[in-house]
mmCIF file of C-alpha atoms in Angstrom:
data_model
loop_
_atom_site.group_PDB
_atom_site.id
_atom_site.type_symbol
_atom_site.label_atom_id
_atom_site.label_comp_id
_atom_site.label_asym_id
_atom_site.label_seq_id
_atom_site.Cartn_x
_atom_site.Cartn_y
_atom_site.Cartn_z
ATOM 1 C CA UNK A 1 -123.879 -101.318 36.794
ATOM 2 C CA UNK A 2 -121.090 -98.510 37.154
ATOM 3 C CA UNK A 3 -121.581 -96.882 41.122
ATOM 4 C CA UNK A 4 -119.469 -94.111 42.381
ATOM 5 C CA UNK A 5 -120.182 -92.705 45.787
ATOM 6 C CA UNK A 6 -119.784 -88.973 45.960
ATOM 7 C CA UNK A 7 -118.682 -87.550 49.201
ATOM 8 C CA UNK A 8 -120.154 -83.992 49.917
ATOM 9 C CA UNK A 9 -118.816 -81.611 53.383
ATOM 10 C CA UNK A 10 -122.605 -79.889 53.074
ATOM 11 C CA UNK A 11 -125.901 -81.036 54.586
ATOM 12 C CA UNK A 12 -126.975 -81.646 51.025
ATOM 13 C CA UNK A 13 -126.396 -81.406 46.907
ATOM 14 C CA UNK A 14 -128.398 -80.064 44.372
ATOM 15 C CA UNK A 15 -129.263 -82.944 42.127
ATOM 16 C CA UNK A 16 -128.242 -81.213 38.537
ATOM 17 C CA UNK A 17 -124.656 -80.445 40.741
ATOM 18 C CA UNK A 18 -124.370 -83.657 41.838
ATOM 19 C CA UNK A 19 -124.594 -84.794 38.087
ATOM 20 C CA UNK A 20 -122.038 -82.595 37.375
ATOM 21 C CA UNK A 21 -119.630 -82.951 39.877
ATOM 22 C CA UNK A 22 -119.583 -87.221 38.969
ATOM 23 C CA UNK A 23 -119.002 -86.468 35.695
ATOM 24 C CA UNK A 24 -122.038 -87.687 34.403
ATOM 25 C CA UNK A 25 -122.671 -84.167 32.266
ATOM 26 C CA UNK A 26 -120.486 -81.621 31.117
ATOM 27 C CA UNK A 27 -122.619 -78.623 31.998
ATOM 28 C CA UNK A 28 -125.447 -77.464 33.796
ATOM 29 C CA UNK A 29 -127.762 -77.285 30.877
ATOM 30 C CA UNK A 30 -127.338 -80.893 29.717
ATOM 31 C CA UNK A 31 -127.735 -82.419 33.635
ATOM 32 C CA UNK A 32 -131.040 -79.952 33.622
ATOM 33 C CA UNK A 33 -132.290 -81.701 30.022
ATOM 34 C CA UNK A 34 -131.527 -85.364 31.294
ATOM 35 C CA UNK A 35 -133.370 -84.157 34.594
ATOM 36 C CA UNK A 36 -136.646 -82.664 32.840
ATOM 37 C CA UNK A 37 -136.337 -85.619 29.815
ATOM 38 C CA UNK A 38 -137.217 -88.157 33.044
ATOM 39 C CA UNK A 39 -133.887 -90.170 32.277
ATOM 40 C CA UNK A 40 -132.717 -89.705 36.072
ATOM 41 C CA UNK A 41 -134.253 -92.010 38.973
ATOM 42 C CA UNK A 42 -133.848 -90.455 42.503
ATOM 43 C CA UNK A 43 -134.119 -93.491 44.746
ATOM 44 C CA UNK A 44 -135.872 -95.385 42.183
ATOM 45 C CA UNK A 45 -138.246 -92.897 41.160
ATOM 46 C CA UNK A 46 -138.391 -90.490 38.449
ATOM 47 C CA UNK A 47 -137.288 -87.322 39.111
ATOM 48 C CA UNK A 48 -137.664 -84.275 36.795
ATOM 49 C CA UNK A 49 -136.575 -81.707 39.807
ATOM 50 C CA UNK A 50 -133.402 -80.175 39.182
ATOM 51 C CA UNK A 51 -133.029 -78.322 42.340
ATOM 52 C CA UNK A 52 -133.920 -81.605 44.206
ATOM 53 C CA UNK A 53 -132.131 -81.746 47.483
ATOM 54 C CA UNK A 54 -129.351 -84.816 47.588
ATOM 55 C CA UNK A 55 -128.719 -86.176 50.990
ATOM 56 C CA UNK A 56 -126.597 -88.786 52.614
ATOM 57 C CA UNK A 57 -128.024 -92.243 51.508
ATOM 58 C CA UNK A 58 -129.872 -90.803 48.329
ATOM 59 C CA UNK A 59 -129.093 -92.627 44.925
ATOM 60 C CA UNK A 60 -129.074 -91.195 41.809
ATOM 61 C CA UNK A 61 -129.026 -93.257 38.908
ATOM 62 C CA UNK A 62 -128.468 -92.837 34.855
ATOM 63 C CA UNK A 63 -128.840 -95.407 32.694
ATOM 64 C CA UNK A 64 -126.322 -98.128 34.179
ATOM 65 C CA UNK A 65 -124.559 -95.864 36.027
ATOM 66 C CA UNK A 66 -125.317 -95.094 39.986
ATOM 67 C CA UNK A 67 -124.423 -92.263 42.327
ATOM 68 C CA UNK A 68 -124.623 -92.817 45.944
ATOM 69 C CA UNK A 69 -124.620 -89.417 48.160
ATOM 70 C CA UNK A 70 -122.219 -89.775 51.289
ATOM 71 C CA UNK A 71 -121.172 -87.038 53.636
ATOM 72 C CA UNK A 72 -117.673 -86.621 55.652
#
């Protein structure tokens, strides 16, 4: 399994952004399709909430690959 940890300056990252911003989509509109298709886990779980608020410690995973939220 591929992780990258993504370090954000804010209290918290919109989970469709944070998608984005580790290069997992392209665009908004394909991170919001993988979101509402139930292909993301949030801490395990599946997660169809876009807007879902990403904190420090919270994984996000896709298929083999696994985002870990830090903060500075």
């Amino acid at each position: 399994m591929r992780t990258e940890k993504i370090t954000i300056d804010t209290e918290f990252i919109r989970l469709d952004n944070l998608l984005k911003y580790a290069g997992c989509v392209d665009t908004g509109g394909a991170a919001k399709f993988l979101i509402q298709d139930g292909q993301v886990l949030v801490n395990g779980e599946v997660c169809t909430m876009r807007g879902k608020k990403m904190r420090k410690g919270d994984k996000a995973q896709i298929e083999d690959f696994l985002i870990e939220v830090d903060t500075l």
